[in-house]
mmCIF file of C-alpha atoms in Angstrom:
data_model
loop_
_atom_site.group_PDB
_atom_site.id
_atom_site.type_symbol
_atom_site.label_atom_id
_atom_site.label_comp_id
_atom_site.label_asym_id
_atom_site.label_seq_id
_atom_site.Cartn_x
_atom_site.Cartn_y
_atom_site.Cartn_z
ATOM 1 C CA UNK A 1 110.545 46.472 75.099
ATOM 2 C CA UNK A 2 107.207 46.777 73.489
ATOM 3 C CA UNK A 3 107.356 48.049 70.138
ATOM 4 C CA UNK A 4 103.646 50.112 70.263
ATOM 5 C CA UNK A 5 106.565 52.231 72.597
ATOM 6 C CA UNK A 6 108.501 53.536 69.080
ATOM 7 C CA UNK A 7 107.989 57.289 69.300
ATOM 8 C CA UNK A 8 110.704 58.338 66.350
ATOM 9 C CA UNK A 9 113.490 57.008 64.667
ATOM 10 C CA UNK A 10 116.460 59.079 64.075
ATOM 11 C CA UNK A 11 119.551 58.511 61.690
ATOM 12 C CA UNK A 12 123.212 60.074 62.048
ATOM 13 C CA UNK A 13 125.927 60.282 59.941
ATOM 14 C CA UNK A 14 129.215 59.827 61.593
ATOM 15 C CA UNK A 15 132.281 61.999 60.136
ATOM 16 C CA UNK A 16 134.633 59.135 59.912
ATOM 17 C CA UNK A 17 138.097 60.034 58.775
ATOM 18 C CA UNK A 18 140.741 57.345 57.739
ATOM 19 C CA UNK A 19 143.499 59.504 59.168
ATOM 20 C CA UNK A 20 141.804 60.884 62.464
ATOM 21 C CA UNK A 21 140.105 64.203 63.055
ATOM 22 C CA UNK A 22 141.548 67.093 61.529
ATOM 23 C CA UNK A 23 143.115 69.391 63.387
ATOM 24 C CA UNK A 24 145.727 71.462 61.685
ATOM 25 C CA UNK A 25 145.571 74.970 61.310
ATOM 26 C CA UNK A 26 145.545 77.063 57.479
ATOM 27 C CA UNK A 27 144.932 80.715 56.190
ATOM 28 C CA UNK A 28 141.872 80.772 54.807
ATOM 29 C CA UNK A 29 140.336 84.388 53.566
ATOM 30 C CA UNK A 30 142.856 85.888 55.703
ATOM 31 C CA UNK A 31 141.373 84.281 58.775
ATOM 32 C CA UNK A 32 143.525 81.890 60.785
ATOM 33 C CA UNK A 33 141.440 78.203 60.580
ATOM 34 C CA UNK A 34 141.582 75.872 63.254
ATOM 35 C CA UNK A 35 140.165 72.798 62.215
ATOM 36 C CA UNK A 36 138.393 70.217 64.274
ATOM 37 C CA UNK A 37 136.419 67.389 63.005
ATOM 38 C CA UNK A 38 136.346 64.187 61.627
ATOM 39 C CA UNK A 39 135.640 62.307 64.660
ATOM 40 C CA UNK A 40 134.326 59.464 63.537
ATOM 41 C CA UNK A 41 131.404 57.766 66.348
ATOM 42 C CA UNK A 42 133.984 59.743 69.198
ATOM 43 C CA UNK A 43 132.356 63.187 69.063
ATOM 44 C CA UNK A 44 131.230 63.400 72.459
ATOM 45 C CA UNK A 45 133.388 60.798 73.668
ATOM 46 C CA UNK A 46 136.506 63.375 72.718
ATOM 47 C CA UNK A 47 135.567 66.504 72.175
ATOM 48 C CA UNK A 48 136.560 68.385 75.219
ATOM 49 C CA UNK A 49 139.839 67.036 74.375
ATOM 50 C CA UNK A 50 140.023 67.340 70.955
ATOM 51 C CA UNK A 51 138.871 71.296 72.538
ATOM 52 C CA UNK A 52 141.857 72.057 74.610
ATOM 53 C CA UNK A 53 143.397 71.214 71.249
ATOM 54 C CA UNK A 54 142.131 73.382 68.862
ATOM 55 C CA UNK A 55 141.983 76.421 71.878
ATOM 56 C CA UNK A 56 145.591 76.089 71.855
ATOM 57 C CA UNK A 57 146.172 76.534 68.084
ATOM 58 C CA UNK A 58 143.535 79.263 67.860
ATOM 59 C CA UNK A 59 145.047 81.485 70.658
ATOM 60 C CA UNK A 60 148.733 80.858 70.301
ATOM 61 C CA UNK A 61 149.239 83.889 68.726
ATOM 62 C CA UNK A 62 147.992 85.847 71.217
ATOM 63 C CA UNK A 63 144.313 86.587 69.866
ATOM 64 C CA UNK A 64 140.885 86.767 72.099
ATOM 65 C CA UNK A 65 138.390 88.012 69.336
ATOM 66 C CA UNK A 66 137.529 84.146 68.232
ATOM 67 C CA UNK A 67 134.753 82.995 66.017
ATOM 68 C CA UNK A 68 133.505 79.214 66.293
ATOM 69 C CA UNK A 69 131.872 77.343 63.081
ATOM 70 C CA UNK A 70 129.203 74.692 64.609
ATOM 71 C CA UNK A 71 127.248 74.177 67.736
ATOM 72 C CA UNK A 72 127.437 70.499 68.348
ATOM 73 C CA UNK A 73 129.464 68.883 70.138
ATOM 74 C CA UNK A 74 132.592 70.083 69.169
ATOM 75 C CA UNK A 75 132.209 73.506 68.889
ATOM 76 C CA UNK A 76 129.622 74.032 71.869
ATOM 77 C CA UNK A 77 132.599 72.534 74.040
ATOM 78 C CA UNK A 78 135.325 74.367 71.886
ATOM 79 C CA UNK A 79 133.853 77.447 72.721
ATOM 80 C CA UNK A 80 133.573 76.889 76.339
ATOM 81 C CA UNK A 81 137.239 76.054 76.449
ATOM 82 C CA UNK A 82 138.343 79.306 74.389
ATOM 83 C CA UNK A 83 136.097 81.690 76.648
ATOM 84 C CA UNK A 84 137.482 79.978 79.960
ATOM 85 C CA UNK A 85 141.151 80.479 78.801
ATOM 86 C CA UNK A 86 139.882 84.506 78.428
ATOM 87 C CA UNK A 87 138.633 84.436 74.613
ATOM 88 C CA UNK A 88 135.370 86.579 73.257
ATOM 89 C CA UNK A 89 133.720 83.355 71.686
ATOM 90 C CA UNK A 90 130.920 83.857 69.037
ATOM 91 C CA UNK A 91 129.286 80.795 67.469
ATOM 92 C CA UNK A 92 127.885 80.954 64.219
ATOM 93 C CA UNK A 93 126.046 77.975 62.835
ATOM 94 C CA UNK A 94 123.099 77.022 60.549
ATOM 95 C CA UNK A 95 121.598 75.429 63.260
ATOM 96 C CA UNK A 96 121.812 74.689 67.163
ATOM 97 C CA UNK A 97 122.519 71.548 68.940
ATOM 98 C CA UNK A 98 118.785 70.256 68.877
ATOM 99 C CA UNK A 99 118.824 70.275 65.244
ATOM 100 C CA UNK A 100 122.562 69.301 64.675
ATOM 101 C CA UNK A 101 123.895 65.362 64.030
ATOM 102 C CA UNK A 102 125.309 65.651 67.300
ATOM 103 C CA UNK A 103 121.582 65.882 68.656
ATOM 104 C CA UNK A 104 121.159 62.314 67.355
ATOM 105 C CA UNK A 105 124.348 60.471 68.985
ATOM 106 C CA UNK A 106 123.717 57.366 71.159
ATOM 107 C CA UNK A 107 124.997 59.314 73.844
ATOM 108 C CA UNK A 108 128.080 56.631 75.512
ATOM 109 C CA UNK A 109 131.644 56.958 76.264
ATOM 110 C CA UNK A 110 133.142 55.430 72.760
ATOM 111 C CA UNK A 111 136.368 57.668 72.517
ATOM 112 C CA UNK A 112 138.035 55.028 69.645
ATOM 113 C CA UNK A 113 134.571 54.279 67.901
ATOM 114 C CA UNK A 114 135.489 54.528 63.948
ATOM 115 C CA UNK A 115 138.109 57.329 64.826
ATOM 116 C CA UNK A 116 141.123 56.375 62.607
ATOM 117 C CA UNK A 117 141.680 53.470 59.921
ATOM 118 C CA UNK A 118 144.778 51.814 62.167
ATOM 119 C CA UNK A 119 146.260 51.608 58.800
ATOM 120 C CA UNK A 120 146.107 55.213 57.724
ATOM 121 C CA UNK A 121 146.939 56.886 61.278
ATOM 122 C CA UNK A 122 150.580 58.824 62.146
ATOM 123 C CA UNK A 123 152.835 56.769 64.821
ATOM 124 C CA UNK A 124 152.118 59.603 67.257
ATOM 125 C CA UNK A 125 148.164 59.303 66.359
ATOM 126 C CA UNK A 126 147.608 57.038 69.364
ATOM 127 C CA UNK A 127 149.222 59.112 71.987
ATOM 128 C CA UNK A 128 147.490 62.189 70.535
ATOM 129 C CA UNK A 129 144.216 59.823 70.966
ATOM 130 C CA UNK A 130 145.192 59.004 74.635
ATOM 131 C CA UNK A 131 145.659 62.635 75.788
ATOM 132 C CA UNK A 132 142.165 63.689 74.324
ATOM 133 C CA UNK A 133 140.475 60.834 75.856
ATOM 134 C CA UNK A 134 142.012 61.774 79.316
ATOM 135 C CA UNK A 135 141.346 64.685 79.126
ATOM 136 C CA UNK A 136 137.819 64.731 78.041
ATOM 137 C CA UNK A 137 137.064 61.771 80.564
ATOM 138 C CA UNK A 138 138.139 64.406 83.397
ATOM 139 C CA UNK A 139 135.596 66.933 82.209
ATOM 140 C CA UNK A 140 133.325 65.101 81.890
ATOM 141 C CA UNK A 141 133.071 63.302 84.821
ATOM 142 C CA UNK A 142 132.881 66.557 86.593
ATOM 143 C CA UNK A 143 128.945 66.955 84.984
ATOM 144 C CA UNK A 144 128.038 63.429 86.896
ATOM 145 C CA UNK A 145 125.593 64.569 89.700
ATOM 146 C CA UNK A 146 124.619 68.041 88.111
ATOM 147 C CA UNK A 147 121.079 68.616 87.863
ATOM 148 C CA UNK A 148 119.448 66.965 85.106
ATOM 149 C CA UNK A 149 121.860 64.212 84.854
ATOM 150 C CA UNK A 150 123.955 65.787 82.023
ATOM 151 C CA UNK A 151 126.035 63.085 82.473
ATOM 152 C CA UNK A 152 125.668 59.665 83.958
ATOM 153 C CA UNK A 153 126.561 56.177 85.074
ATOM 154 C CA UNK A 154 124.689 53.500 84.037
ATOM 155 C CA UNK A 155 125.295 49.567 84.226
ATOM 156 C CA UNK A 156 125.738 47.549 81.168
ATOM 157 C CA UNK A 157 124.825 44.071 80.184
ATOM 158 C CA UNK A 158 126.894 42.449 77.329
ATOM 159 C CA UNK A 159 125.152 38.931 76.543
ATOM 160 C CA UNK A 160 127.085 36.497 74.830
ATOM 161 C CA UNK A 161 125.826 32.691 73.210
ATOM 162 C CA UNK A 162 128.070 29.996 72.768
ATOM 163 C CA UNK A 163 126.661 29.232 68.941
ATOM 164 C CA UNK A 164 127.120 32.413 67.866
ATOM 165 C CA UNK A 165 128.724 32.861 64.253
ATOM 166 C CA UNK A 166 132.088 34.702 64.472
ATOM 167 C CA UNK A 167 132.328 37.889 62.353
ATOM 168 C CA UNK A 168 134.867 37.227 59.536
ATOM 169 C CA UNK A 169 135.696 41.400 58.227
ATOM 170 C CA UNK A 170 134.815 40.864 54.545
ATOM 171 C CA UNK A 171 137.512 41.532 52.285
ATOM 172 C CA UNK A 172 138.786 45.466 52.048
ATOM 173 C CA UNK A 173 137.438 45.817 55.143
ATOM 174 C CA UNK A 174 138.533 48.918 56.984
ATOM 175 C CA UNK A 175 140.383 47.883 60.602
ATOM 176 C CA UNK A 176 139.186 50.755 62.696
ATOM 177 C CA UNK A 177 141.973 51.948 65.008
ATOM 178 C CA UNK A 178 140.879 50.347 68.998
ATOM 179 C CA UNK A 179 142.820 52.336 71.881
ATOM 180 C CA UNK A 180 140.736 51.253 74.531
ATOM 181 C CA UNK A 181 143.433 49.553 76.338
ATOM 182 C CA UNK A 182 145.785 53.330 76.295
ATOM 183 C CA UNK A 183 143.019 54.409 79.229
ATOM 184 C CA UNK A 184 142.539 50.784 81.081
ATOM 185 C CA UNK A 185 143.740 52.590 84.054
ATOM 186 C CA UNK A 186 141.036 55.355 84.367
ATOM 187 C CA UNK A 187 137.910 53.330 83.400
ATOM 188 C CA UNK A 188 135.645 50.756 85.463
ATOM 189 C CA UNK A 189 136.171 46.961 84.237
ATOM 190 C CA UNK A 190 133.734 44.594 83.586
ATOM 191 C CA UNK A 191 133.345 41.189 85.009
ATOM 192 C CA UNK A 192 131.954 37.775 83.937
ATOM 193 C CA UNK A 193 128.713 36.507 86.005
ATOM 194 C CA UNK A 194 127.453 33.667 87.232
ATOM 195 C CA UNK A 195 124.131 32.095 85.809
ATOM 196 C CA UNK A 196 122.365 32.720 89.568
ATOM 197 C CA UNK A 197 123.465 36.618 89.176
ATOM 198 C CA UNK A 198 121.263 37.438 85.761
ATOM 199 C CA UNK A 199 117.592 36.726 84.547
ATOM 200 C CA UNK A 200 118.858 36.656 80.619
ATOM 201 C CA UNK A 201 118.575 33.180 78.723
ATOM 202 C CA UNK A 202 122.420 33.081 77.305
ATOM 203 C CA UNK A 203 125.224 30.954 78.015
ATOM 204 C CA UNK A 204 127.399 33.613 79.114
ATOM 205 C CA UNK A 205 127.016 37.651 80.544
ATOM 206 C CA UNK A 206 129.440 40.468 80.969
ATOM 207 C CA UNK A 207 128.412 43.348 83.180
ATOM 208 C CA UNK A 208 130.115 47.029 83.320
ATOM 209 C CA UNK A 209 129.765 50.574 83.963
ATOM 210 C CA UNK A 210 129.741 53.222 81.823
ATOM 211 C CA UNK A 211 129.297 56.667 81.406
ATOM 212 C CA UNK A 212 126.727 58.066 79.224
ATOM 213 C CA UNK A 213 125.665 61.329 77.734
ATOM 214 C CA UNK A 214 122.045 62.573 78.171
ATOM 215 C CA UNK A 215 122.637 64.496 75.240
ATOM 216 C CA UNK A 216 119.208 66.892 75.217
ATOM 217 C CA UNK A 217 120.742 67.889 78.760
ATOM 218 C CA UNK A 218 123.717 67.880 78.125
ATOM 219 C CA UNK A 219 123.595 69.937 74.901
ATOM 220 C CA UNK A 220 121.175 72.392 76.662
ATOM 221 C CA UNK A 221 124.223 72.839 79.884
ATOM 222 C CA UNK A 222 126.412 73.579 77.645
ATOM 223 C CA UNK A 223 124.472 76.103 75.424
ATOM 224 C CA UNK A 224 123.417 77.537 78.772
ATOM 225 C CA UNK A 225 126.701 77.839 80.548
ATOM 226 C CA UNK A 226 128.403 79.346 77.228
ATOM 227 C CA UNK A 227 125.639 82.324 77.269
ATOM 228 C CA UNK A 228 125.817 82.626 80.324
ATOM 229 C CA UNK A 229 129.638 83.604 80.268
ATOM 230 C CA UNK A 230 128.791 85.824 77.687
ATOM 231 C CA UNK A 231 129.602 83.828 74.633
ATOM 232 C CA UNK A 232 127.071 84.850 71.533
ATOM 233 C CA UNK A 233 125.128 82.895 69.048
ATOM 234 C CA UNK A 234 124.342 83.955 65.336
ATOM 235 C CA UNK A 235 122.209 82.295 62.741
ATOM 236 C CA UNK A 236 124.649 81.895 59.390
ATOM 237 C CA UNK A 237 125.393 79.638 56.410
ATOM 238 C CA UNK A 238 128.299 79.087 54.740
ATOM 239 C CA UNK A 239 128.885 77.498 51.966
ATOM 240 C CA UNK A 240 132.683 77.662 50.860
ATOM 241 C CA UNK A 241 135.703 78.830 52.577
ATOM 242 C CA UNK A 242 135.921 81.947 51.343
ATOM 243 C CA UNK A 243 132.736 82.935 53.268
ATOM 244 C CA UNK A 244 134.313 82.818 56.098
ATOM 245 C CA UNK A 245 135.573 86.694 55.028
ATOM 246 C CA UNK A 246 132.619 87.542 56.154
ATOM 247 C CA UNK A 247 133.368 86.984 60.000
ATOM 248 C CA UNK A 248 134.663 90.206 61.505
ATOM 249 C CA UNK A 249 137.086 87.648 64.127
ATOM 250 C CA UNK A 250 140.955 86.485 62.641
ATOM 251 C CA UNK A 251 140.571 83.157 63.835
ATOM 252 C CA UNK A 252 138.345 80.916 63.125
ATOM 253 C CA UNK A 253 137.702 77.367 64.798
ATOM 254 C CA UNK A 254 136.024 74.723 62.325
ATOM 255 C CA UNK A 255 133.592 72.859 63.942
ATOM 256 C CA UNK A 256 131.580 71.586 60.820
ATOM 257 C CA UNK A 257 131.595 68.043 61.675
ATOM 258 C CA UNK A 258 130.371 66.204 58.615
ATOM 259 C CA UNK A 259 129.198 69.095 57.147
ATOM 260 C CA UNK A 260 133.058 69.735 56.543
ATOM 261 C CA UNK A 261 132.705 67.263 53.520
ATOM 262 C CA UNK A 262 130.612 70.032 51.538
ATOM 263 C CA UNK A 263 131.705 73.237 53.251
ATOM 264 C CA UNK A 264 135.965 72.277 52.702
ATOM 265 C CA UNK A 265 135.402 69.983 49.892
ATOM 266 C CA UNK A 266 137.309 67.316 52.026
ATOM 267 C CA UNK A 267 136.384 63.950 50.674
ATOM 268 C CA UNK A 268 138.458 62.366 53.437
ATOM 269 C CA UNK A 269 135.044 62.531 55.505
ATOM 270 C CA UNK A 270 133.175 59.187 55.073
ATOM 271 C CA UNK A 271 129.714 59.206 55.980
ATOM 272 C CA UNK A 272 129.049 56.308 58.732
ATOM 273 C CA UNK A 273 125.085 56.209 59.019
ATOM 274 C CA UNK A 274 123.513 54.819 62.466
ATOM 275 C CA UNK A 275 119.917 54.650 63.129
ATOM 276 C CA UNK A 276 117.962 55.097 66.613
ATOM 277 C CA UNK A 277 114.889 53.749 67.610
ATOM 278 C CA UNK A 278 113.386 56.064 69.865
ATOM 279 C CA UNK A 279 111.198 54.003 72.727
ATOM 280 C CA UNK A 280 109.372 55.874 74.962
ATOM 281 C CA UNK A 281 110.701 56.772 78.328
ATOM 282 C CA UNK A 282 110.943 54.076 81.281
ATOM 283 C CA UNK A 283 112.913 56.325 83.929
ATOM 284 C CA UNK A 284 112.324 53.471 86.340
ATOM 285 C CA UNK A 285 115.334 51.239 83.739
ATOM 286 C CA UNK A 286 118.467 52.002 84.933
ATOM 287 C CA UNK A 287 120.675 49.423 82.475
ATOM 288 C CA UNK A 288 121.822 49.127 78.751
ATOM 289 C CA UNK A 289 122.123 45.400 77.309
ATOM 290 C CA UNK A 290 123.801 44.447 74.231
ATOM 291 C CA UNK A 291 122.703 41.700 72.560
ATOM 292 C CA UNK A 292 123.053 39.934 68.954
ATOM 293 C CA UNK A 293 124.783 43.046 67.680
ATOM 294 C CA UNK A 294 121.816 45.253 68.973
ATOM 295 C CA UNK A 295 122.601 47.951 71.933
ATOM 296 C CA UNK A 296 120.102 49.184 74.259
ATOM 297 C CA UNK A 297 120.766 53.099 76.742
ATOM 298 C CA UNK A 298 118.306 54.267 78.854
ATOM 299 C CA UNK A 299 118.144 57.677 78.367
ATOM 300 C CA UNK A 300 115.838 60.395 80.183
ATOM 301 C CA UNK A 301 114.873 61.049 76.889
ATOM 302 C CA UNK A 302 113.806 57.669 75.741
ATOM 303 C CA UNK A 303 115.252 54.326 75.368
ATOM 304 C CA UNK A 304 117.697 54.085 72.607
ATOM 305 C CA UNK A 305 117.439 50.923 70.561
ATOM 306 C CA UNK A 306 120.037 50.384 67.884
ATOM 307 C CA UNK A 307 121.517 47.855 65.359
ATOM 308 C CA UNK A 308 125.567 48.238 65.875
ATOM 309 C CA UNK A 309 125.892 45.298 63.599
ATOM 310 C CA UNK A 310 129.586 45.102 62.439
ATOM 311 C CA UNK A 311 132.401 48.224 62.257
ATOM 312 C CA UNK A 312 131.595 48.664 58.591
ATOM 313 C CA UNK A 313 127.766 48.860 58.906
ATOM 314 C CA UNK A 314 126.481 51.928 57.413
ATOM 315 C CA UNK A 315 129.899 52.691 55.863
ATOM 316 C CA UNK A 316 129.617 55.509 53.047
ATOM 317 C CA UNK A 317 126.198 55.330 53.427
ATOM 318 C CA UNK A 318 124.995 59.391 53.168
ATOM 319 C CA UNK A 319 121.396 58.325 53.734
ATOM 320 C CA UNK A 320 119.708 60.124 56.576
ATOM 321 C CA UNK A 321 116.377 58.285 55.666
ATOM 322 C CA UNK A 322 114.788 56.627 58.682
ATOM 323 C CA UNK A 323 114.208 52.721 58.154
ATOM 324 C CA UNK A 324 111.379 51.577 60.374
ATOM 325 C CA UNK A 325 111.638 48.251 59.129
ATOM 326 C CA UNK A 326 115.442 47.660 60.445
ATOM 327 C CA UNK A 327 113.729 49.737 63.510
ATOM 328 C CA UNK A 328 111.385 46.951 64.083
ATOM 329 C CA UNK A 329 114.319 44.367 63.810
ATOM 330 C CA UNK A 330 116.561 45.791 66.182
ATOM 331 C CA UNK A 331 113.222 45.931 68.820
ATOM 332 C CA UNK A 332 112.021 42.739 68.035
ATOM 333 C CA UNK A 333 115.691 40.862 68.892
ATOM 334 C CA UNK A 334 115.424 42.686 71.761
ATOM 335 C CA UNK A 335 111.855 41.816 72.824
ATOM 336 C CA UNK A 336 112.858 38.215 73.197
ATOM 337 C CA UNK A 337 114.557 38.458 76.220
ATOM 338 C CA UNK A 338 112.141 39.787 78.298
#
């Protein structure tokens, strides 16, 4: 954790949405609209669920000829899941997955992280959440082991101290809908170790497995295996609904992520900024830690180094400015353990 490592520093905005993605269907410029976004920090996490979804509603009447909005993570794996249920898939976006928000996810399995305001969710929300989740946990797990490590296990290191403060949600504070315990079943646990079993100088340590996303390989897979099947990609903006006219297909899957905010109008998208510290690559590190609100991935990319702070850090904050100075922070808490 030496800080002369920082290679780049990435933000993200997370499409959080108080009621859970959208995925309802409308006429738009004659074209039938399937949305899906608004997935708050569960992008990855859900999206081949939140796919089998929005296949279903695009093809139920019957149509093949179907055009995707976005290639990130949503739409990449929505149009996967359209052309392997027999659809002609094009994807039109401003810009592919290395350039998209997607691009600049951690990259772990966080299928409830800021998906719903618990508050603001339907009663058959967390069922709805539990099917996507199990779904998406299935596909994914069949990428473990591929070439390139698309998508991998890795061990994780929670460290707790006995002094520290307890968060207190400030007034107003949004509760962001947890599910974790829906999916107990399917997902390793973690257990408690002794002091003899870890080198880290805190009272008390929590170790897990989890799965994680090497997202540059991972995007690139899936960009691959949708050409490859004979999907198509085309360079185009849009900026309103009634561009979408322009597309030659009668359904249309909306995969705008937060760019749905500007392209729909749809102020129920809250930005949810996160920032990465980019560390060089150790390939030899094999484990995340968490520690004093700061989470460290190993990546084949880099190490990922990033302040989580509290659920309603970097609420409605539409700032994509890096800030190497809360960079710094996040590596220097880190630095102190080893």
């Amino acid at each position: 954790m030496d800080p002369t490592r920082l290679t780049h520093i990435t933000v993200c905005l997370r499409p959080f949405r108080a009621a859970g993605p959208r995925l309802d269907v409308q006429t738009i410029a004659g074209k039938r609209v399937v949305h899906n976004y608004g997935h708050g920090g569960s992008g990855w996490s859900l999206s081949w669920g939140s796919a089998a979804i929005a296949a279903r509603n695009a093809m139920q009447d019957g149509h093949r000829d179907i055009a995707v909005i976005g290639c990130g993570a949503l739409g990449l794996t929505a149009a996967l899941t359209l052309q392997r249920a027999g659809a002609r898939v094009t994807i039109y976006a401003s810009e592919r997955l290395p350039l998209t928000r997607s691009a600049r996810a951690t990259g772990t399995w966080s299928p409830d992280s800021r998906v719903a305001d618990l508050a603001q969710v339907t009663p058959q929300f967390p069922a709805l959440w539990e099917a996507m989740a199990r779904h998406s946990y299935a596909a994914h797990r069949s990428y473990v082991g591929l070439p390139g490590e698309p998508v991998s296990w890795s061990d994780r290191y929670t460290l707790l101290e006995s002094n520290a403060a307890r968060h207190v949600p400030a007034p107003g504070a949004i509760h962001f809908a947890e599910y974790d315990e829906r999916i107990d079943d399917i997902v390793p646990h973690s257990r408690s170790l002794t002091r003899a079993e870890h080198p880290f100088p805190v009272d008390r340590v929590r170790q897990g497995v989890s799965m994680q996303f090497n997202v540059a390989e991972l995007g690139h897979r899936l960009t691959e295996d949708f050409l490859i099947e004979g999907g198509h990609i085309e360079q185009l903006i849009f900026r309103s609904p009634p561009d979408f006219a322009r597309l030659k297909q009668p359904v249309i899957v909306n995969c705008t992520g937060y760019g749905a905010r500007a392209l729909m109008k749809d102020e129920s998208i809250v930005p949810v900024r996160g920032q990465i510290a980019w560390l060089a690559p150790q390939p030899e590190v094999r484990y995340g830690v968490y520690y004093r609100g700061i989470s460290v991935l190993p990546r084949p990319d880099g190490i990922v180094v990033q302040d989580t702070g509290t659920e309603m850090t970097g609420y409605d904050i539409a700032d994509e400015t890096p800030d190497r100075a809360e960079a710094e922070r996040a590596i220097a808490t880190i630095t102190t353990l080893f």
